[in-house]
Amino acid sequence: MKNQFSKSVVAILVSLLLPIAVLFITVKVAAYRGDPDQVDVKLKSEHIPSVDHSQFEILQQDFEHPRDVTAACLSCHTGRDEEVMATAHWKWEREEEIPGRGMVSVGKKNLLNNFCTGANGNNGSCMRCHIGLGWKDKSFDFADNLNIDCLVCHDQTDTYFKQKGQGGMPATTETANAAYQVPDYPYVAQNVGLPKKNNCGICHFYGGGGNNVKHGDLEEALLTCSKDVDVHMAMDGPDMACIDCHTTERHNIMGKLYSVSSANTNRIHCEQCHTTTPHNDKVLDNHFEKVACQTCHIPEYAKANATKMYWDWSSAGQTDESGHGYSEDDADGNHNYLSIKGNFVWDDHVKPEYYWFNGTVDHYLSTDTISEAPVKINSLFGEYRDSTAKIWPVKVHRGKQIYDVDNNTLISLKLWAPEVGQGAFWKDFDWDTAARLGMEYNDRPYSGNYDFIASEVYWPINHMVSPKEQTLTCIECHQRDGRLTGLNDFYLPGRDYNKSVDYAGFGLIFLTLIGIVAHFLGRIVAFFKNR
Amino acid sequence: MEKVKIYSRFERFWHWTQMALILLLMITGFEIHSTFEAFGFETSVRLHSAAGWAFLILTIFAIFWMLVTGQSKQFVPVRNNVKQQAMYYMVGIFKKAPHPVKKTVDSKLNPLQRIIYFGLIILVFPVQLITGFLYLFFHYPDKPFALEGLEAVAVLHTLGAFLLVAFVIAHLYLITTGHTVTSNLQAMITGYEELEEEEKEV
């Protein structure tokens, strides 16, 4: 009896309890997750100025012109002018290498886009966002250091603005109006400091002629947002300024935008603060090799206000009975038609598209001819087998824009002019004249024959990082029809499978079951027969 | 008939732990394969990896046990009676014919079992373990060595998984074909099975 009892105990132990224990340990091990790294960085907002600018006599004068302010700045901050004049903020172009095409100089100065087609030639309006004072035409002197506008970046009073249509000049006594007054220069000059969010945002939020038109992930909501919109810049979070990540040395602000640059240099990366293994979790940290942080941590962009996704220029130019331009809004209150610009599609809470990207980019240069439709305004380099490439979230802005049918080139339009009758499309609605004048200003040939062609531009998404609870879950990509459906130059677990193996495997299982059922029925029949 | 101990404690522990792990690997593995939803993709990945490690450790113990006890001989295929065993399953079993090969302590597996288990031990388990750990540690085209992505590894692993599923299903059915419907199951739980008396070797 005792023997029987101990046998039963052993049986329960080895056949039940120990296997369950192993299973339990396995489940426990599987449930283990490391704690994510905590980041501790000193923010620029904690910076204490070493001087009080209001004490300086030179800043207490009645400046007549912003150039005089610049001169006063440079009298103490010697050599800074050279730093500023070496940056893309000043030059609006960079010498960079496009892989396979060699060194080129690209930037807002000379590239085309599929928003307003290009800045050059529309200076009065577009160059308002240049950090110079009055780049109104080709006569602007890039070698004159007094043309630097120190205040637009360093103003802390929120009272210094560049005037609309003045190519980057603030209002003067001649141009001042209800919307733009002459700045109080002594007040502004005595209250300068490190750039705040809105110093950067005044240009970078409004590119393309309105809030969030271009980027989708950079807009005025970031000035006062919650963590749901951006964990870094949130008011209820660390409330970081742009320059906390875009670290700056000698006026070279790190970070760049790939719609206007090409080379994998001077970039900023999440691992500056977060390390390359921030999750302390192997399976997640492994993804760093091939997946940009942004891909999982920015599940959607344009989280507060809509961004422009599609722009069809071909319908622009319609006027009402009295020959004036007009506008129509969509259900959300965004323009979906403007006579001066055509039709738009806006969207908010947009899921990005995903592409391989290794930090280098090709561009449609002003000397290029069109080789495909849609025309790629820029294209991101990278593929699975490129060890430097990662999967990135991208805003793709698509549209239809004017091109020269005979020369097979995208056209730089003259859109803006101060007055009617100067050939600008926004004033005169004349495609041919606007195209001719725009191309002329850019020293490019124009045949007189134009039509519209589809185009797309790729903007990697970097901002509007979500709280970790809203991060993409695995299944968003690791499923048959997930976010990475279009990116199929590699085997992705959960998405991909071998058709033949799956058919054969399920076939085998099916046949096994059929065989078992048949055999089992045979045994039942035999059982009754043999009784 | 005599009650004989045919499965040692370790063998039973090995068997049932293996069963539990394979079941877990099957469910999580096919969820990762997007065949169905079970625990959620992420949980399944973590469970699958942990179960893979557990399976590896168990396998190391099993190899050690086989070498030390010499029980590996049980899994070596034999030529004799393969056909008879197959005929038994196809014909004899329906006529109440006796098992063609006697189950003894020294030869617990019939000739067909030997072939199948040998195949599992020599081919399927190693392939699953190797491809499984490549899956864990090899990720991208050039880390740690150049390979054209995960595809070959993943497809092989899937193939092995299908074979294992088919084996498990067939196995679950075939254990009912012992002396009685449950005698094989009882033996694997208690260790003891009633076997026909054999000549005691001296």
XYZ file of C-alpha atoms in Angstrom:
733
model
C 0.000 0.000 0.000
C 2.703 2.386 1.049
C 4.628 1.526 -2.090
C 1.577 2.254 -4.211
C 1.139 5.600 -2.505
C 4.688 6.737 -3.085
C 4.420 5.650 -6.723
C 1.368 7.866 -7.113
C 3.128 10.793 -5.519
C 6.087 10.386 -7.846
C 3.751 10.061 -10.817
C 1.968 13.285 -9.930
C 5.292 14.982 -9.382
C 7.116 13.989 -12.556
C 4.140 13.802 -14.899
C 2.244 16.839 -13.708
C 3.788 19.156 -11.147
C 7.316 19.444 -12.505
C 6.186 20.036 -16.110
C 3.762 22.665 -14.828
C 6.600 24.228 -12.845
C 8.731 24.437 -15.984
C 5.831 25.971 -17.873
C 5.283 28.451 -15.045
C 8.930 29.506 -15.037
C 8.797 29.869 -18.818
C 5.769 32.144 -18.608
C 7.445 34.141 -15.826
C 10.603 34.581 -17.869
C 8.532 35.630 -20.865
C 6.742 38.241 -18.778
C 9.968 39.901 -17.670
C 10.535 43.357 -19.118
C 13.296 45.777 -18.321
C 12.529 49.308 -17.258
C 13.015 51.905 -19.985
C 15.934 54.285 -19.551
C 15.164 57.495 -17.736
C 16.549 60.554 -19.446
C 18.054 63.348 -17.456
C 19.166 66.339 -19.484
C 19.591 69.970 -18.698
C 17.137 72.016 -20.694
C 17.962 75.329 -22.312
C 15.123 76.959 -20.385
C 17.214 76.424 -17.248
C 19.955 78.525 -18.805
C 20.670 81.652 -16.797
C 21.857 84.532 -18.981
C 25.280 85.719 -17.967
C 24.502 89.347 -18.748
C 21.556 91.706 -18.568
C 21.254 93.234 -22.021
C 19.142 96.118 -20.763
C 22.211 97.481 -18.960
C 24.180 97.964 -22.159
C 24.270 101.567 -23.272
C 24.643 100.651 -26.902
C 21.233 98.993 -26.802
C 19.564 102.024 -25.273
C 19.676 104.138 -28.427
C 16.755 104.935 -30.698
C 17.539 102.568 -33.522
C 16.159 103.736 -36.838
C 16.826 100.614 -38.809
C 17.218 96.957 -37.851
C 20.650 97.056 -39.502
C 21.720 99.394 -36.692
C 20.609 96.813 -34.148
C 22.674 94.168 -35.917
C 25.675 96.489 -35.842
C 25.187 96.983 -32.105
C 24.952 93.212 -31.539
C 28.086 92.553 -33.542
C 30.042 95.216 -31.686
C 30.125 92.872 -28.688
C 29.391 89.493 -30.278
C 32.328 89.670 -32.590
C 32.730 86.998 -35.229
C 29.184 85.725 -34.851
C 28.295 87.225 -38.204
C 30.707 84.845 -39.905
C 29.118 81.899 -38.133
C 25.624 82.935 -39.148
C 26.629 83.646 -42.725
C 28.018 80.111 -43.038
C 24.689 78.485 -42.212
C 21.865 77.237 -44.414
C 19.597 79.631 -42.547
C 21.523 82.406 -44.238
C 22.514 80.851 -47.536
C 19.351 78.820 -48.147
C 21.549 76.233 -49.795
C 24.171 73.682 -48.821
C 27.038 72.073 -50.674
C 26.137 68.428 -50.342
C 26.750 65.178 -52.117
C 23.854 63.350 -53.679
C 24.903 59.696 -53.916
C 25.534 58.910 -57.559
C 25.303 62.520 -58.686
C 28.195 64.169 -56.924
C 28.406 67.516 -55.167
C 25.523 69.891 -55.648
C 24.363 72.983 -53.896
C 20.783 72.464 -52.835
C 18.401 74.375 -50.657
C 15.311 76.517 -50.642
C 17.184 78.938 -52.857
C 17.203 76.708 -55.907
C 14.990 73.647 -55.392
C 11.481 73.203 -56.683
C 8.629 71.785 -54.647
C 5.005 70.846 -55.125
C 3.592 73.447 -52.761
C 4.209 76.957 -54.175
C 6.737 75.490 -56.640
C 9.718 77.455 -55.343
C 10.810 80.525 -53.420
C 13.180 82.102 -55.883
C 11.359 84.835 -57.775
C 8.660 85.211 -55.150
C 11.067 86.867 -52.744
C 8.783 89.494 -51.308
C 6.575 86.803 -49.862
C 8.806 83.751 -49.461
C 11.986 85.451 -48.247
C 10.067 86.833 -45.317
C 11.343 83.670 -43.662
C 14.973 84.356 -44.486
C 17.101 85.410 -41.512
C 18.215 88.460 -43.479
C 16.821 91.929 -43.808
C 15.129 92.382 -47.151
C 16.124 89.723 -49.679
C 13.752 91.298 -52.133
C 15.570 90.448 -55.318
C 18.894 89.350 -56.732
C 20.558 92.524 -55.510
C 20.521 91.308 -51.897
C 24.085 91.325 -50.600
C 24.915 88.017 -48.894
C 28.350 89.377 -47.964
C 26.953 92.310 -45.969
C 26.876 91.249 -42.334
C 24.515 94.061 -41.415
C 21.873 92.284 -43.473
C 21.684 89.645 -40.736
C 18.489 89.797 -38.725
C 19.625 88.867 -35.207
C 16.303 89.729 -33.611
C 13.981 87.370 -35.422
C 15.654 84.408 -33.708
C 16.687 86.024 -30.423
C 13.698 88.224 -29.587
C 12.162 87.254 -26.255
C 9.403 89.853 -26.238
C 7.220 88.355 -28.988
C 6.870 91.859 -30.471
C 9.350 91.665 -33.344
C 7.887 90.541 -36.661
C 8.932 90.612 -40.263
C 6.316 92.294 -42.407
C 4.354 90.436 -45.043
C 5.563 91.063 -48.580
C 8.785 92.810 -47.555
C 11.271 90.010 -48.203
C 12.218 89.684 -44.556
C 12.143 93.320 -43.448
C 10.142 94.390 -40.418
C 7.752 97.323 -40.895
C 9.355 100.721 -41.434
C 7.747 104.100 -41.027
C 6.903 103.985 -44.754
C 5.399 100.484 -44.797
C 3.795 100.249 -41.356
C 0.068 99.442 -41.321
C -2.570 98.168 -38.949
C -1.122 94.672 -38.911
C 2.571 95.522 -38.777
C 4.029 98.367 -36.746
C 7.613 99.498 -36.542
C 9.189 97.338 -33.810
C 10.270 98.966 -30.567
C 13.934 98.270 -31.250
C 15.465 99.287 -27.896
C 12.898 97.168 -26.050
C 13.460 94.148 -28.291
C 17.248 94.565 -28.347
C 17.444 94.784 -24.572
C 15.439 91.564 -24.225
C 17.291 89.045 -26.296
C 18.063 85.462 -25.383
C 18.222 81.898 -26.579
C 15.585 81.154 -29.229
C 12.273 79.986 -27.867
C 9.811 77.706 -29.576
C 8.039 80.524 -31.337
C 11.251 82.116 -32.612
C 11.707 78.948 -34.649
C 8.017 78.348 -35.169
C 7.267 81.710 -36.728
C 8.826 80.310 -39.900
C 8.960 76.557 -39.437
C 5.303 76.160 -38.461
C 3.900 78.175 -41.348
C 5.847 76.987 -44.377
C 3.654 76.692 -47.475
C 1.504 79.650 -46.540
C -0.288 78.522 -43.396
C -0.083 76.593 -40.191
C 1.094 72.997 -40.641
C 0.688 73.143 -44.424
C 4.012 71.515 -45.135
C 5.466 69.451 -42.287
C 2.410 67.893 -40.734
C 4.415 67.363 -37.534
C 5.480 70.983 -36.920
C 2.793 73.504 -36.168
C 1.672 76.175 -33.756
C -0.171 73.682 -31.517
C 3.291 72.653 -30.284
C 3.550 75.974 -28.459
C 0.864 74.960 -25.980
C 0.300 71.271 -26.496
C -0.363 68.356 -24.176
C 1.650 65.165 -24.029
C -0.767 63.486 -26.399
C 0.464 65.770 -29.161
C 4.167 65.844 -28.319
C 5.765 64.354 -25.213
C 8.817 66.573 -25.499
C 7.256 69.982 -26.054
C 4.166 69.376 -23.924
C 3.212 72.047 -21.405
C 2.364 69.267 -18.964
C 5.664 67.582 -19.775
C 9.252 68.788 -20.028
C 8.137 71.722 -22.202
C 11.290 71.458 -24.264
C 12.337 74.117 -26.719
C 13.403 73.319 -30.268
C 17.056 73.962 -29.458
C 17.029 71.415 -26.640
C 17.223 68.719 -29.309
C 18.472 70.860 -32.173
C 21.672 71.531 -30.325
C 23.563 74.480 -31.654
C 27.181 75.342 -31.762
C 28.475 78.517 -33.290
C 25.080 79.179 -34.855
C 25.109 75.849 -36.641
C 21.784 74.372 -35.620
C 21.875 70.589 -35.817
C 19.168 68.814 -37.737
C 17.958 69.225 -41.250
C 14.992 68.768 -43.440
C 15.231 66.296 -46.273
C 12.990 68.105 -48.694
C 15.845 70.598 -49.040
C 18.997 68.674 -48.175
C 20.764 65.509 -49.253
C 23.653 64.298 -47.156
C 23.697 62.259 -43.984
C 25.471 64.931 -41.954
C 24.655 67.390 -39.194
C 21.626 65.357 -38.141
C 20.165 64.959 -34.711
C 19.167 61.597 -33.362
C 16.975 60.364 -30.533
C 19.938 58.466 -29.085
C 21.605 61.787 -28.247
C 19.556 61.554 -25.070
C 17.912 58.147 -25.205
C 20.870 55.794 -26.037
C 20.679 53.063 -28.640
C 19.080 50.599 -26.213
C 16.501 52.777 -24.482
C 13.917 50.078 -23.789
C 16.243 47.805 -21.820
C 14.359 45.070 -23.544
C 16.120 42.909 -26.074
C 13.352 42.273 -28.539
C 12.415 45.969 -28.681
C 15.986 47.281 -28.679
C 16.806 44.916 -31.549
C 14.467 46.901 -33.729
C 16.786 49.909 -33.455
C 18.932 48.260 -36.103
C 16.316 48.570 -38.808
C 13.482 50.705 -37.493
C 13.761 54.400 -36.718
C 12.497 55.373 -33.257
C 10.029 57.666 -35.010
C 8.322 54.747 -36.746
C 6.836 53.301 -33.559
C 6.785 56.423 -31.453
C 4.979 58.685 -33.925
C 1.960 56.568 -34.830
C 0.277 59.564 -36.428
C 1.029 63.179 -37.242
C -1.017 66.378 -37.618
C -2.465 65.504 -34.239
C -3.894 68.925 -33.514
C -4.433 70.767 -36.796
C -4.746 69.360 -40.283
C -1.919 69.303 -42.791
C -2.022 69.503 -46.559
C -1.856 66.064 -48.177
C -2.758 66.889 -51.767
C -2.523 70.018 -53.857
C -3.869 70.182 -57.388
C -2.687 73.334 -59.101
C -4.456 72.546 -62.358
C -7.807 73.864 -61.112
C -6.386 77.187 -59.924
C -7.342 80.445 -61.597
C -11.135 80.181 -61.632
C -12.749 83.485 -60.789
C -16.222 84.633 -59.832
C -18.494 86.699 -62.113
C -16.641 89.885 -61.254
C -13.254 88.313 -62.069
C -12.118 87.926 -58.465
C -10.583 84.911 -56.828
C -12.600 83.050 -54.255
C -12.246 80.228 -51.734
C -14.203 77.191 -50.620
C -13.852 75.333 -47.334
C -14.150 71.677 -46.505
C -16.268 70.331 -43.643
C -13.446 70.936 -41.151
C -13.040 74.572 -42.148
C -9.870 74.117 -44.186
C -9.689 75.548 -47.684
C -10.324 72.933 -50.306
C -10.314 75.448 -53.109
C -8.516 78.711 -53.577
C -8.513 80.493 -56.926
C -4.876 81.419 -56.402
C -3.760 77.870 -55.548
C -6.227 75.236 -56.757
C -7.713 72.286 -54.921
C -6.422 70.817 -51.668
C -7.013 67.799 -49.527
C -6.247 68.283 -45.841
C -6.100 65.627 -43.196
C -5.428 65.347 -39.493
C -4.338 62.406 -37.339
C -2.638 61.026 -40.415
C -1.002 57.609 -40.417
C 2.435 58.027 -42.011
C 3.625 56.059 -44.991
C 6.763 54.015 -44.413
C 9.941 53.888 -46.444
C 13.541 52.763 -46.094
C 15.745 55.775 -45.494
C 19.496 55.960 -44.955
C 19.834 59.709 -44.479
C 20.593 60.551 -48.078
C 18.183 61.974 -50.572
C 17.974 62.697 -54.269
C 16.265 65.795 -55.595
C 14.663 67.044 -58.726
C 17.196 69.755 -59.508
C 16.260 72.827 -61.484
C 18.498 71.542 -64.295
C 16.805 68.111 -64.419
C 14.237 66.939 -66.908
C 11.209 64.878 -65.982
C 11.783 61.154 -66.350
C 8.727 59.687 -64.665
C 5.246 60.522 -63.481
C 4.534 61.214 -60.763
C 7.642 63.391 -60.647
C 9.651 62.755 -57.527
C 10.515 66.145 -56.068
C 12.826 64.238 -53.770
C 13.379 60.549 -53.158
C 14.680 58.872 -50.043
C 17.526 56.427 -50.533
C 17.568 53.118 -48.711
C 16.503 49.493 -48.861
C 16.472 46.479 -46.559
C 19.921 45.330 -47.617
C 21.429 48.739 -46.948
C 22.856 48.371 -43.451
C 22.546 52.104 -42.808
C 18.882 52.300 -43.781
C 15.964 52.200 -41.389
C 12.223 52.187 -41.802
C 10.957 55.751 -41.380
C 7.553 57.329 -41.128
C 7.078 59.755 -43.982
C 4.574 62.362 -44.972
C 4.146 62.153 -48.701
C 2.674 65.295 -50.173
C 1.195 64.597 -53.580
C -0.154 66.986 -56.121
C -0.333 68.204 -59.659
C 1.858 71.076 -60.716
C 2.688 73.024 -63.827
C 5.431 71.817 -66.148
C 6.932 72.770 -69.478
C 5.680 70.246 -72.019
C 8.385 70.889 -74.626
C 11.375 71.166 -72.312
C 9.970 68.473 -70.023
C 10.804 70.441 -66.898
C 8.946 71.543 -63.791
C 8.138 75.234 -63.938
C 9.146 77.800 -61.311
C 6.120 80.056 -61.107
C 5.953 83.747 -60.415
C 3.150 83.697 -57.913
C 3.654 86.795 -55.859
C 3.995 90.461 -56.715
C 3.020 93.514 -54.729
C 0.612 94.779 -57.365
C -1.814 93.625 -60.036
C -0.416 93.716 -63.540
C 3.100 92.618 -62.691
C 2.497 89.122 -64.033
C 2.152 87.258 -60.742
C -0.363 84.420 -60.896
C -1.889 85.274 -57.525
C -2.772 88.709 -58.805
C -3.425 88.191 -62.509
C -4.383 84.486 -62.840
C -2.394 84.177 -66.057
C -0.516 80.869 -66.187
C 1.603 81.690 -69.212
C 2.910 84.993 -67.906
C 3.496 83.606 -64.419
C 5.434 80.674 -65.877
C 7.479 82.860 -68.213
C 8.407 85.393 -65.530
C 9.158 82.703 -62.961
C 11.418 80.779 -65.322
C 13.073 83.969 -66.467
C 13.945 84.962 -62.907
C 15.429 81.507 -62.351
C 17.423 81.650 -65.627
C 15.621 78.573 -66.936
C 14.212 78.121 -70.432
C 10.451 78.187 -70.970
C 8.845 77.029 -74.222
C 5.448 78.605 -73.679
C 3.813 75.209 -73.720
C 2.601 74.120 -70.302
C 0.469 71.443 -68.739
C 0.081 69.850 -65.311
C 1.781 66.721 -64.036
C 1.490 64.615 -60.885
C 4.320 64.955 -58.384
C 5.199 63.852 -54.876
C 7.593 64.940 -52.173
C 8.797 62.893 -49.185
C 9.051 64.456 -45.738
C 10.403 62.161 -43.022
C 8.405 62.661 -39.820
C 10.320 63.486 -36.625
C 8.109 65.478 -34.295
C 4.882 64.833 -32.413
C 6.320 61.901 -30.499
C 3.505 60.188 -28.631
C 3.414 59.047 -25.002
C 4.688 55.511 -24.676
C 1.196 54.183 -24.072
C 0.245 55.274 -27.587
C 3.272 53.764 -29.272
C 2.630 51.413 -32.165
C 1.983 47.874 -31.025
C 3.748 44.981 -32.728
C 0.640 43.880 -34.568
C 0.426 47.179 -36.450
C 3.239 45.936 -38.676
C 3.495 42.233 -37.837
C 0.305 41.165 -39.524
C -0.763 40.088 -42.978
C -2.098 43.525 -43.927
C -0.429 46.042 -41.632
C 1.342 49.360 -41.890
C 4.327 47.890 -43.714
C 2.349 46.214 -46.471
C 4.036 48.354 -49.092
C 7.581 47.714 -47.914
C 8.218 44.242 -49.203
C 11.885 43.833 -49.989
C 12.376 41.651 -46.904
C 10.750 38.911 -44.822
C 8.674 40.369 -41.998
C 7.449 37.849 -39.398
C 3.691 37.873 -39.064
C 3.246 39.470 -42.464
C 5.131 37.163 -44.782
C 4.930 33.442 -45.357
C 5.786 30.956 -48.034
C 2.624 30.005 -49.886
C 3.772 26.515 -50.883
C 4.928 25.668 -47.368
C 1.663 26.882 -45.876
C -0.465 24.963 -48.371
C 1.636 21.821 -47.914
C 1.603 22.182 -44.123
C -2.107 22.703 -43.725
C -2.656 19.965 -46.332
C -0.573 17.569 -44.265
C -2.524 18.390 -41.119
C -5.782 17.929 -42.972
C -4.731 14.577 -44.422
C -3.582 13.416 -41.001
C -6.969 14.258 -39.536
C -8.781 12.505 -42.391
C -6.611 9.424 -41.891
C -7.291 9.412 -38.155
C -11.039 9.710 -38.613
C -11.083 6.911 -41.190
C -8.901 4.670 -39.049
C -10.975 5.377 -35.972
C -14.216 4.524 -37.785
C -12.594 1.304 -38.966
C -11.721 0.395 -35.401
C -15.264 1.033 -34.210
C -16.690 -1.144 -36.971
C -14.133 -3.855 -36.175
C -14.928 -3.614 -32.483
C -18.584 -4.502 -33.035
C -17.757 -7.134 -35.673
C -15.281 -8.927 -33.447
C -17.508 -8.965 -30.400
C 0.843 -10.256 -17.847
C 3.045 -8.371 -15.455
C 3.181 -4.763 -14.398
C 6.556 -3.548 -15.532
C 8.146 -0.146 -15.071
C 8.986 1.052 -18.563
C 9.285 4.817 -18.198
C 11.688 6.219 -15.650
C 10.938 9.377 -13.719
C 13.106 11.479 -15.991
C 11.521 10.056 -19.119
C 8.069 10.967 -17.880
C 9.176 14.424 -16.782
C 10.866 14.890 -20.127
C 7.813 13.756 -22.031
C 5.249 15.874 -20.243
C 7.413 18.971 -20.083
C 8.104 18.573 -23.768
C 4.399 18.237 -24.379
C 3.650 21.415 -22.476
C 6.411 23.347 -24.239
C 5.489 22.086 -27.690
C 1.870 22.976 -27.090
C 2.907 26.476 -25.995
C 5.311 26.801 -28.929
C 2.604 25.658 -31.314
C 0.009 28.160 -30.139
C 2.396 31.101 -29.905
C 4.246 30.122 -33.068
C 1.157 30.014 -35.206
C -0.016 33.286 -33.729
C 3.304 34.818 -34.794
C 2.623 33.224 -38.182
C -0.694 35.165 -38.186
C -2.699 31.939 -38.458
C -4.904 32.947 -35.526
C -4.989 35.295 -32.545
C -4.292 33.960 -29.074
C -2.293 35.903 -26.516
C -1.493 38.923 -28.676
C 1.494 39.143 -30.988
C 3.948 40.647 -28.514
C 3.085 38.240 -25.698
C 3.308 35.346 -28.096
C 6.752 36.449 -29.263
C 7.991 36.655 -25.673
C 6.395 33.326 -24.728
C 7.761 31.666 -27.845
C 11.296 32.856 -27.137
C 11.171 31.789 -23.491
C 9.668 28.413 -24.410
C 12.401 27.995 -27.017
C 15.032 28.477 -24.328
C 13.231 26.054 -22.012
C 13.038 23.529 -24.824
C 16.760 23.905 -25.470
C 17.583 23.318 -21.818
C 15.282 20.315 -21.660
C 16.864 18.928 -24.803
C 20.321 19.271 -23.286
C 19.139 17.348 -20.224
C 17.566 14.710 -22.467
C 20.756 14.268 -24.487
C 22.737 13.991 -21.267
C 20.265 11.410 -19.961
C 20.384 9.416 -23.172
C 24.156 9.331 -23.175
C 24.454 8.431 -19.491
C 21.784 5.759 -19.451
C 22.376 4.460 -22.952
C 18.655 4.829 -23.615
C 19.463 6.450 -26.928
C 19.451 2.913 -28.323
C 15.668 2.968 -28.000
C 15.460 5.497 -30.803
C 17.715 3.772 -33.303
C 15.672 2.515 -36.255
C 15.646 -1.229 -36.957
C 15.028 -3.029 -40.230
C 13.037 -5.927 -38.837
C 9.274 -5.802 -38.683
C 8.846 -2.358 -40.191
C 6.479 -3.762 -42.771
C 4.694 -5.946 -40.236
C 4.138 -2.961 -37.980
C 2.710 -0.948 -40.832
C 0.483 -3.887 -41.827
C -0.679 -4.113 -38.228
C -1.943 -0.536 -38.266
C -3.551 -0.974 -41.655
C -5.009 -4.451 -41.303
C -4.208 -6.340 -38.099
C -5.618 -3.809 -35.705
C -9.054 -4.283 -37.259
C -8.838 -8.074 -36.809
C -7.777 -8.037 -33.184
C -4.431 -9.397 -34.287
C -1.610 -9.208 -31.727
C 1.001 -6.446 -31.948
C 3.705 -7.821 -34.251
C 6.519 -6.609 -32.013
C 6.457 -7.139 -28.293
C 6.944 -4.086 -26.149
C 9.700 -4.764 -23.645
C 11.727 -2.655 -21.279
C 14.672 -2.943 -23.624
C 12.626 -2.064 -26.674
C 9.795 0.254 -25.807
C 9.252 1.630 -29.268
C 7.922 -0.318 -32.207
C 9.831 -0.169 -35.507
C 7.635 2.622 -36.911
C 7.898 4.667 -33.738
C 11.659 4.294 -33.871
C 11.741 5.734 -37.384
C 9.437 8.618 -36.556
C 11.090 9.527 -33.240
C 14.522 9.161 -34.762
C 13.441 11.583 -37.456
C 12.187 14.032 -34.871
C 15.337 13.829 -32.777
C 17.812 13.903 -35.623
C 16.061 16.213 -38.037
C 13.012 18.151 -36.891
C 14.086 19.173 -33.376
C 17.585 20.287 -34.438
C 16.198 22.192 -37.402
C 13.609 23.886 -35.190
C 16.179 24.733 -32.553
C 18.780 26.021 -34.997
C 16.368 28.049 -37.092
C 14.605 29.184 -33.928
C 17.755 30.565 -32.395
C 18.826 32.078 -35.704
C 15.468 33.800 -35.632
C 16.322 35.139 -32.174
C 19.875 36.197 -32.795
C 20.173 36.804 -36.488
C 18.223 39.835 -37.482
C 19.447 41.886 -40.302
C 21.303 41.220 -43.487
C 24.768 41.689 -42.080
C 24.460 40.943 -38.382
C 26.224 38.858 -37.254
C 26.958 37.531 -40.736
C 25.652 38.157 -44.204
C 22.436 36.362 -45.072
C 19.684 37.431 -47.407
C 17.238 38.241 -44.666
C 15.096 36.039 -42.481
C 13.198 34.295 -45.218
C 15.119 31.000 -45.433
C 15.258 30.685 -41.652
C 11.607 31.533 -41.217
C 10.320 29.252 -43.946
C 12.344 26.288 -42.652
C 11.074 26.962 -39.144
C 7.495 27.044 -40.418
C 7.998 23.793 -42.305
C 9.290 22.099 -39.150
C 6.347 23.466 -37.220
C 3.856 21.935 -39.633
C 5.602 18.558 -39.374
C 5.433 18.773 -35.591
C 1.749 19.635 -35.598
C 1.017 16.684 -37.858
C 3.127 14.486 -35.587
C 1.328 15.638 -32.442
C -2.074 14.955 -33.981
C -1.061 11.493 -35.188
C 0.654 10.791 -31.880
C -2.437 11.724 -29.865
C -4.415 9.259 -31.889
C -1.888 6.433 -31.983
C -1.446 6.315 -28.214
C -4.944 4.848 -28.146
C -3.753 1.800 -30.070
C -1.985 0.057 -27.190
C -3.167 -3.027 -25.356
C -6.140 -1.050 -24.250
C -7.172 2.435 -25.331
C -5.513 4.056 -22.302
C -2.666 1.711 -21.452
C -0.058 3.812 -23.251
C -1.286 6.984 -21.584
C -1.276 5.356 -18.155
C 2.232 4.099 -18.735
C 3.494 7.564 -19.552
C 1.884 8.932 -16.384
C 2.637 6.177 -13.867
C 5.645 4.648 -15.539
C 4.103 1.166 -15.343
C 2.461 -0.845 -18.029
C 1.187 -4.405 -18.116
C 3.421 -6.208 -20.535
C 3.410 -9.810 -21.658
C 6.003 -11.710 -19.694
C 9.303 -11.976 -21.384
C 12.201 -14.274 -21.015
C 14.344 -12.818 -18.318
C 17.827 -12.379 -19.579
C 20.391 -13.526 -17.137
